[in-house]
PDB file of C-alpha atoms and ligand atoms in Angstrom:
ATOM      1  CA  MET A   1       9.029  16.017 -29.551  1.00  0.00           C
ATOM      2  CA  ILE A   2       7.744  12.502 -28.897  1.00  0.00           C
ATOM      3  CA  PRO A   3       9.279  10.954 -25.732  1.00  0.00           C
ATOM      4  CA  THR A   4      12.172   8.713 -26.696  1.00  0.00           C
ATOM      5  CA  THR A   5      12.878   7.210 -23.285  1.00  0.00           C
ATOM      6  CA  PRO A   6      10.805   4.280 -22.013  1.00  0.00           C
ATOM      7  CA  ARG A   7       8.226   5.047 -19.365  1.00  0.00           C
ATOM      8  CA  LEU A   8       9.254   4.368 -15.763  1.00  0.00           C
ATOM      9  CA  GLY A   9       6.930   2.422 -13.497  1.00  0.00           C
ATOM     10  CA  MET A  10       4.584   4.303 -11.172  1.00  0.00           C
ATOM     11  CA  LEU A  11       4.826   3.856  -7.442  1.00  0.00           C
ATOM     12  CA  ILE A  12       1.312   3.879  -6.020  1.00  0.00           C
ATOM     13  CA  ILE A  13       0.785   4.062  -2.288  1.00  0.00           C
ATOM     14  CA  VAL A  14      -2.654   2.897  -1.228  1.00  0.00           C
ATOM     15  CA  SER A  15      -3.544   3.545   2.425  1.00  0.00           C
ATOM     16  CA  GLY A  16      -6.696   3.423   4.496  1.00  0.00           C
ATOM     17  CA  PRO A  17      -8.092   1.510   7.438  1.00  0.00           C
ATOM     18  CA  SER A  18      -8.106  -2.290   7.348  1.00  0.00           C
ATOM     19  CA  GLY A  19     -11.443  -3.417   5.959  1.00  0.00           C
ATOM     20  CA  THR A  20     -11.858  -0.758   3.262  1.00  0.00           C
ATOM     21  CA  GLY A  21     -10.982  -3.247   0.534  1.00  0.00           C
ATOM     22  CA  LYS A  22      -7.736  -1.546  -0.504  1.00  0.00           C
ATOM     23  CA  THR A  23      -5.769  -4.794  -0.741  1.00  0.00           C
ATOM     24  CA  THR A  24      -8.444  -6.281  -3.008  1.00  0.00           C
ATOM     25  CA  LEU A  25      -8.364  -3.182  -5.221  1.00  0.00           C
ATOM     26  CA  CYS A  26      -4.592  -3.376  -5.570  1.00  0.00           C
ATOM     27  CA  ARG A  27      -4.658  -7.096  -6.296  1.00  0.00           C
ATOM     28  CA  LYS A  28      -7.272  -6.589  -9.017  1.00  0.00           C
ATOM     29  CA  VAL A  29      -5.153  -4.184 -11.047  1.00  0.00           C
ATOM     30  CA  CYS A  30      -1.897  -6.086 -10.566  1.00  0.00           C
ATOM     31  CA  ASP A  31      -1.589  -8.426 -13.513  1.00  0.00           C
ATOM     32  CA  GLY A  32       2.028  -9.336 -12.706  1.00  0.00           C
ATOM     33  CA  GLU A  33       3.280  -7.814 -15.984  1.00  0.00           C
ATOM     34  CA  LYS A  34       2.405  -4.126 -16.245  1.00  0.00           C
ATOM     35  CA  ALA A  35       1.709  -3.849 -12.526  1.00  0.00           C
ATOM     36  CA  VAL A  36       2.850  -5.742  -9.458  1.00  0.00           C
ATOM     37  CA  PHE A  37       1.783  -5.806  -5.827  1.00  0.00           C
ATOM     38  CA  SER A  38       4.578  -5.168  -3.378  1.00  0.00           C
ATOM     39  CA  VAL A  39       4.519  -8.127  -0.997  1.00  0.00           C
ATOM     40  CA  SER A  40       5.431  -6.761   2.430  1.00  0.00           C
ATOM     41  CA  CYS A  41       7.298  -8.352   5.285  1.00  0.00           C
ATOM     42  CA  THR A  42       5.403  -8.647   8.547  1.00  0.00           C
ATOM     43  CA  THR A  43       5.780 -10.109  12.018  1.00  0.00           C
ATOM     44  CA  ARG A  44       2.043 -10.657  12.431  1.00  0.00           C
ATOM     45  CA  PRO A  45       0.831 -14.264  12.328  1.00  0.00           C
ATOM     46  CA  SER A  46      -0.666 -15.455   9.047  1.00  0.00           C
ATOM     47  CA  ARG A  47      -4.444 -15.698   8.732  1.00  0.00           C
ATOM     48  CA  PRO A  48      -6.091 -18.861   7.480  1.00  0.00           C
ATOM     49  CA  GLY A  49      -5.606 -19.064   3.720  1.00  0.00           C
ATOM     50  CA  GLU A  50      -2.708 -16.605   3.579  1.00  0.00           C
ATOM     51  CA  VAL A  51       0.362 -17.824   1.730  1.00  0.00           C
ATOM     52  CA  ASP A  52       3.941 -16.936   2.690  1.00  0.00           C
ATOM     53  CA  GLY A  53       5.592 -15.041  -0.187  1.00  0.00           C
ATOM     54  CA  LYS A  54       2.261 -14.209  -1.824  1.00  0.00           C
ATOM     55  CA  ASP A  55       0.279 -12.322   0.821  1.00  0.00           C
ATOM     56  CA  TYR A  56       3.238 -11.415   3.009  1.00  0.00           C
ATOM     57  CA  PHE A  57       6.690 -12.623   3.881  1.00  0.00           C
ATOM     58  CA  PHE A  58       5.968 -13.798   7.422  1.00  0.00           C
ATOM     59  CA  LEU A  59       9.085 -13.197   9.520  1.00  0.00           C
ATOM     60  CA  ASP A  60       9.918 -13.434  13.170  1.00  0.00           C
ATOM     61  CA  GLU A  61      10.868 -10.235  14.939  1.00  0.00           C
ATOM     62  CA  ALA A  62      14.625 -10.954  14.978  1.00  0.00           C
ATOM     63  CA  ASP A  63      14.678 -11.602  11.228  1.00  0.00           C
ATOM     64  CA  PHE A  64      12.622  -8.472  10.519  1.00  0.00           C
ATOM     65  CA  LEU A  65      14.882  -6.242  12.610  1.00  0.00           C
ATOM     66  CA  ALA A  66      18.011  -7.788  11.051  1.00  0.00           C
ATOM     67  CA  ARG A  67      16.671  -6.764   7.622  1.00  0.00           C
ATOM     68  CA  VAL A  68      16.097  -3.248   8.924  1.00  0.00           C
ATOM     69  CA  ASP A  69      19.723  -3.165  10.150  1.00  0.00           C
ATOM     70  CA  ARG A  70      20.986  -4.356   6.780  1.00  0.00           C
ATOM     71  CA  GLY A  71      19.073  -1.519   5.070  1.00  0.00           C
ATOM     72  CA  GLU A  72      16.886  -3.903   3.053  1.00  0.00           C
ATOM     73  CA  LEU A  73      13.622  -2.111   3.782  1.00  0.00           C
ATOM     74  CA  PHE A  74      12.369   0.859   1.793  1.00  0.00           C
ATOM     75  CA  GLU A  75      10.010   1.832   4.632  1.00  0.00           C
ATOM     76  CA  TYR A  76       8.721   0.111   7.744  1.00  0.00           C
ATOM     77  CA  ALA A  77       6.384   0.802  10.647  1.00  0.00           C
ATOM     78  CA  ARG A  78       4.797  -0.662  13.715  1.00  0.00           C
ATOM     79  CA  VAL A  79       1.081  -1.152  12.935  1.00  0.00           C
ATOM     80  CA  HIS A  80      -1.480  -2.804  15.261  1.00  0.00           C
ATOM     81  CA  ASN A  81       1.465  -3.835  17.512  1.00  0.00           C
ATOM     82  CA  ARG A  82       3.330  -5.692  14.740  1.00  0.00           C
ATOM     83  CA  TRP A  83       6.083  -4.776  12.308  1.00  0.00           C
ATOM     84  CA  TYR A  84       5.347  -4.269   8.615  1.00  0.00           C
ATOM     85  CA  GLY A  85       7.800  -3.206   5.900  1.00  0.00           C
ATOM     86  CA  THR A  86       8.482  -3.030   2.161  1.00  0.00           C
ATOM     87  CA  LEU A  87      11.497  -4.572   0.432  1.00  0.00           C
ATOM     88  CA  LYS A  88      13.634  -1.938  -1.275  1.00  0.00           C
ATOM     89  CA  SER A  89      15.037  -4.123  -4.057  1.00  0.00           C
ATOM     90  CA  TYR A  90      11.624  -5.202  -5.329  1.00  0.00           C
ATOM     91  CA  VAL A  91      10.338  -1.634  -5.624  1.00  0.00           C
ATOM     92  CA  PHE A  92      13.357  -0.180  -7.407  1.00  0.00           C
ATOM     93  CA  GLU A  93      13.881  -3.055  -9.836  1.00  0.00           C
ATOM     94  CA  ASN A  94      10.293  -2.869 -11.030  1.00  0.00           C
ATOM     95  CA  LEU A  95      10.148   0.922 -11.362  1.00  0.00           C
ATOM     96  CA  ARG A  96      13.287   0.878 -13.510  1.00  0.00           C
ATOM     97  CA  ARG A  97      11.772  -1.845 -15.703  1.00  0.00           C
ATOM     98  CA  GLY A  98       8.663   0.293 -16.283  1.00  0.00           C
ATOM     99  CA  VAL A  99       6.438  -1.884 -14.114  1.00  0.00           C
ATOM    100  CA  ASP A 100       3.946  -0.141 -11.812  1.00  0.00           C
ATOM    101  CA  VAL A 101       4.306  -1.051  -8.139  1.00  0.00           C
ATOM    102  CA  PHE A 102       1.333  -0.970  -5.778  1.00  0.00           C
ATOM    103  CA  MET A 103       2.125  -0.617  -2.090  1.00  0.00           C
ATOM    104  CA  ASP A 104      -0.639  -1.263   0.438  1.00  0.00           C
ATOM    105  CA  ILE A 105       0.936   0.477   3.428  1.00  0.00           C
ATOM    106  CA  ASP A 106      -0.132   2.494   6.465  1.00  0.00           C
ATOM    107  CA  VAL A 107       0.075   6.269   6.943  1.00  0.00           C
ATOM    108  CA  GLN A 108       3.455   6.142   8.733  1.00  0.00           C
ATOM    109  CA  GLY A 109       5.028   4.184   5.887  1.00  0.00           C
ATOM    110  CA  ALA A 110       3.446   6.542   3.362  1.00  0.00           C
ATOM    111  CA  ASN A 111       5.071   9.492   5.136  1.00  0.00           C
ATOM    112  CA  GLN A 112       8.481   7.832   4.958  1.00  0.00           C
ATOM    113  CA  VAL A 113       8.108   7.244   1.220  1.00  0.00           C
ATOM    114  CA  ARG A 114       6.982  10.845   0.633  1.00  0.00           C
ATOM    115  CA  GLY A 115      10.082  11.997   2.496  1.00  0.00           C
ATOM    116  CA  CYS A 116      12.367   9.870   0.313  1.00  0.00           C
ATOM    117  CA  GLU A 117      14.780  12.029  -1.651  1.00  0.00           C
ATOM    118  CA  ASP A 118      15.540   9.510  -4.333  1.00  0.00           C
ATOM    119  CA  GLU A 119      14.875  11.117  -7.726  1.00  0.00           C
ATOM    120  CA  LEU A 120      13.262   7.972  -9.141  1.00  0.00           C
ATOM    121  CA  VAL A 121      10.790   7.779  -6.272  1.00  0.00           C
ATOM    122  CA  ARG A 122       9.918  11.462  -6.517  1.00  0.00           C
ATOM    123  CA  ARG A 123       9.084  11.139 -10.202  1.00  0.00           C
ATOM    124  CA  CYS A 124       7.064   7.987  -9.912  1.00  0.00           C
ATOM    125  CA  LEU A 125       5.081   8.474  -6.718  1.00  0.00           C
ATOM    126  CA  THR A 126       1.353   8.844  -6.384  1.00  0.00           C
ATOM    127  CA  ASP A 127      -0.850   8.228  -3.354  1.00  0.00           C
ATOM    128  CA  ILE A 128      -4.450   7.313  -2.663  1.00  0.00           C
ATOM    129  CA  PHE A 129      -6.383   7.118   0.572  1.00  0.00           C
ATOM    130  CA  VAL A 130      -9.288   4.669   0.629  1.00  0.00           C
ATOM    131  CA  MET A 131     -11.930   5.888   3.078  1.00  0.00           C
ATOM    132  CA  PRO A 132     -14.715   3.736   4.514  1.00  0.00           C
ATOM    133  CA  PRO A 133     -18.232   5.128   3.902  1.00  0.00           C
ATOM    134  CA  SER A 134     -18.763   5.285   7.690  1.00  0.00           C
ATOM    135  CA  LEU A 135     -17.313   3.861  10.898  1.00  0.00           C
ATOM    136  CA  ASP A 136     -20.383   1.640  11.337  1.00  0.00           C
ATOM    137  CA  GLU A 137     -19.884   0.157   7.897  1.00  0.00           C
ATOM    138  CA  LEU A 138     -16.191  -0.367   8.623  1.00  0.00           C
ATOM    139  CA  ARG A 139     -17.003  -2.219  11.840  1.00  0.00           C
ATOM    140  CA  SER A 140     -19.478  -4.427  10.057  1.00  0.00           C
ATOM    141  CA  ARG A 141     -16.981  -5.205   7.267  1.00  0.00           C
ATOM    142  CA  LEU A 142     -14.259  -6.034   9.785  1.00  0.00           C
ATOM    143  CA  SER A 143     -16.465  -8.261  11.907  1.00  0.00           C
ATOM    144  CA  GLY A 144     -17.782  -9.931   8.741  1.00  0.00           C
ATOM    145  CA  ARG A 145     -14.226 -10.961   7.943  1.00  0.00           C
ATOM    146  CA  ALA A 146     -14.206 -13.018  11.156  1.00  0.00           C
ATOM    147  CA  THR A 147     -10.430 -13.346  11.002  1.00  0.00           C
ATOM    148  CA  GLU A 148      -9.713 -11.269  14.092  1.00  0.00           C
ATOM    149  CA  SER A 149     -10.461 -11.659  17.779  1.00  0.00           C
ATOM    150  CA  ALA A 150     -12.757  -9.086  19.436  1.00  0.00           C
ATOM    151  CA  GLU A 151      -9.700  -7.459  20.984  1.00  0.00           C
ATOM    152  CA  VAL A 152      -7.866  -7.111  17.668  1.00  0.00           C
ATOM    153  CA  LEU A 153     -11.044  -5.790  16.041  1.00  0.00           C
ATOM    154  CA  GLU A 154     -11.306  -3.037  18.663  1.00  0.00           C
ATOM    155  CA  LEU A 155      -7.647  -2.146  18.182  1.00  0.00           C
ATOM    156  CA  ARG A 156      -8.180  -1.939  14.404  1.00  0.00           C
ATOM    157  CA  MET A 157     -11.259   0.290  14.852  1.00  0.00           C
ATOM    158  CA  LYS A 158      -9.335   2.620  17.143  1.00  0.00           C
ATOM    159  CA  ASN A 159      -6.412   2.772  14.722  1.00  0.00           C
ATOM    160  CA  ALA A 160      -8.806   3.331  11.817  1.00  0.00           C
ATOM    161  CA  GLU A 161     -10.011   6.586  13.338  1.00  0.00           C
ATOM    162  CA  ALA A 162      -6.433   7.724  13.850  1.00  0.00           C
ATOM    163  CA  GLU A 163      -5.452   6.794  10.276  1.00  0.00           C
ATOM    164  CA  MET A 164      -8.455   8.603   8.833  1.00  0.00           C
ATOM    165  CA  GLN A 165      -7.125  11.899  10.208  1.00  0.00           C
ATOM    166  CA  HIS A 166      -4.429  11.727   7.527  1.00  0.00           C
ATOM    167  CA  TRP A 167      -6.527  11.551   4.367  1.00  0.00           C
ATOM    168  CA  ARG A 168      -5.546  15.067   3.293  1.00  0.00           C
ATOM    169  CA  ASP A 169      -1.889  14.048   3.034  1.00  0.00           C
ATOM    170  CA  TYR A 170      -2.846  12.019  -0.040  1.00  0.00           C
ATOM    171  CA  ARG A 171      -3.425  13.372  -3.536  1.00  0.00           C
ATOM    172  CA  TYR A 172      -6.541  11.241  -3.983  1.00  0.00           C
ATOM    173  CA  CYS A 173      -9.307  10.164  -1.641  1.00  0.00           C
ATOM    174  CA  LEU A 174     -11.574   7.326  -2.709  1.00  0.00           C
ATOM    175  CA  ILE A 175     -14.650   7.001  -0.504  1.00  0.00           C
ATOM    176  CA  SER A 176     -15.625   3.376  -0.645  1.00  0.00           C
ATOM    177  CA  ASP A 177     -19.064   2.529  -2.013  1.00  0.00           C
ATOM    178  CA  THR A 178     -19.952  -0.737  -3.753  1.00  0.00           C
ATOM    179  CA  ARG A 179     -17.149  -3.061  -4.884  1.00  0.00           C
ATOM    180  CA  GLU A 180     -17.990  -2.350  -8.525  1.00  0.00           C
ATOM    181  CA  SER A 181     -17.929   1.403  -8.068  1.00  0.00           C
ATOM    182  CA  ASP A 182     -14.667   1.277  -6.085  1.00  0.00           C
ATOM    183  CA  GLU A 183     -12.976  -0.844  -8.713  1.00  0.00           C
ATOM    184  CA  SER A 184     -14.182   1.265 -11.593  1.00  0.00           C
ATOM    185  CA  ARG A 185     -13.042   4.553 -10.005  1.00  0.00           C
ATOM    186  CA  PHE A 186      -9.725   3.022  -8.960  1.00  0.00           C
ATOM    187  CA  ARG A 187      -9.023   1.750 -12.476  1.00  0.00           C
ATOM    188  CA  THR A 188      -9.920   5.127 -13.993  1.00  0.00           C
ATOM    189  CA  LEU A 189      -7.553   6.870 -11.630  1.00  0.00           C
ATOM    190  CA  ILE A 190      -4.713   4.465 -12.402  1.00  0.00           C
ATOM    191  CA  GLU A 191      -5.203   4.819 -16.155  1.00  0.00           C
ATOM    192  CA  ALA A 192      -5.018   8.606 -15.875  1.00  0.00           C
ATOM    193  CA  GLU A 193      -1.930   8.506 -13.651  1.00  0.00           C
ATOM    194  CA  ARG A 194      -0.184   6.282 -16.184  1.00  0.00           C
ATOM    195  CA  LEU A 195      -0.193   9.243 -18.589  1.00  0.00           C
ATOM    196  CA  ARG A 196       1.870  11.489 -16.336  1.00  0.00           C
ATOM    197  CA  SER A 197       4.709  13.150 -18.231  1.00  0.00           C
ATOM    198  CA  SER A 198       7.050  12.883 -15.226  1.00  0.00           C
ATOM    199  CA  LEU A 199       7.161   9.120 -15.814  1.00  0.00           C
ATOM    200  CA  TYR A 200       9.423   9.721 -18.809  1.00  0.00           C
ATOM    201  CA  GLU A 201      13.076  10.347 -17.969  1.00  0.00           C
ATOM    202  CA  ASP A 202      14.733  13.485 -19.391  1.00  0.00           C
TER     203      ASP A 202
HETATM  204  P1  LIG B   1      -3.145  -6.438   7.698  1.00  0.00           P
HETATM  205  O1  LIG B   1      -2.584  -6.995   8.953  1.00  0.00           O
HETATM  206  O2  LIG B   1      -4.636  -6.208   7.786  1.00  0.00           O
HETATM  207  O3  LIG B   1      -2.764  -7.223   6.479  1.00  0.00           O
HETATM  208  O4  LIG B   1      -2.477  -4.994   7.498  1.00  0.00           O
HETATM  209  C1  LIG B   1      -2.559  -4.061   8.531  1.00  0.00           C
HETATM  210  C2  LIG B   1      -2.066  -2.716   8.053  1.00  0.00           C
HETATM  211  O5  LIG B   1      -0.682  -2.779   7.776  1.00  0.00           O
HETATM  212  C3  LIG B   1      -2.745  -2.208   6.788  1.00  0.00           C
HETATM  213  O6  LIG B   1      -3.184  -0.889   7.027  1.00  0.00           O
HETATM  214  C4  LIG B   1      -1.658  -2.207   5.764  1.00  0.00           C
HETATM  215  O7  LIG B   1      -1.810  -1.144   4.858  1.00  0.00           O
HETATM  216  C5  LIG B   1      -0.420  -2.044   6.609  1.00  0.00           C
HETATM  217  N1  LIG B   1       0.757  -2.572   5.932  1.00  0.00           N
HETATM  218  C6  LIG B   1       0.858  -3.717   5.221  1.00  0.00           C
HETATM  219  N2  LIG B   1       2.087  -3.863   4.708  1.00  0.00           N
HETATM  220  C7  LIG B   1       2.791  -2.767   5.099  1.00  0.00           C
HETATM  221  C8  LIG B   1       4.125  -2.322   4.875  1.00  0.00           C
HETATM  222  O8  LIG B   1       4.936  -2.953   4.196  1.00  0.00           O
HETATM  223  N3  LIG B   1       4.489  -1.163   5.454  1.00  0.00           N
HETATM  224  C9  LIG B   1       3.637  -0.412   6.207  1.00  0.00           C
HETATM  225  N4  LIG B   1       4.090   0.739   6.704  1.00  0.00           N
HETATM  226  N5  LIG B   1       2.365  -0.793   6.440  1.00  0.00           N
HETATM  227  C10 LIG B   1       1.950  -1.963   5.895  1.00  0.00           C
END
């Protein structure tokens, strides 16, 4: 029998060390109609060029923790000594409307989402780990970005190694190569995942 219910949105977790290009990959496939990027809340300061409400919702610590208390966050974690979290309402509204939601979140947040017992989330979830080709290449990409101090860069490199221990927790592992190759493999993967039968309600 042909499915009669509309397709739900997919929830795609994309994790991996900062500097692997995962945010760029997510942004490329999010057209704002069929797929949206989940804009996170963070207490880290904005980088030059970042726009509040587009790249992140930049909050102070008191505001962030008040949202946690009010149960507004789907998941949240302390990453590189700052808070980061995803807004619950945004994720659920889009999944129900059949819009795919891309979450660029760390391994702790990914674990929280995997542990979520909500039936909608369980049906819609898929996860991808984006791996740098090597630690040397990661360091050169991060320093090329020139947005972080030497101290923050070292912290990010240290955390990268810790994050990379978790790649097996993810269904997919994309080892970064050229931008073109990464984008092409990422798009192929997303197209295939969109065909999952579990995305149709009973
Ligand atoms: P950045 O400061 O470079 O934008 O992000 C640092 C790290 O925080 C990245 O690994 C990113 O995936 C993670 N991150 C961004 N938003 C969220 C979020 O909402 N929740 C969690 N758990 N991690 C996040």
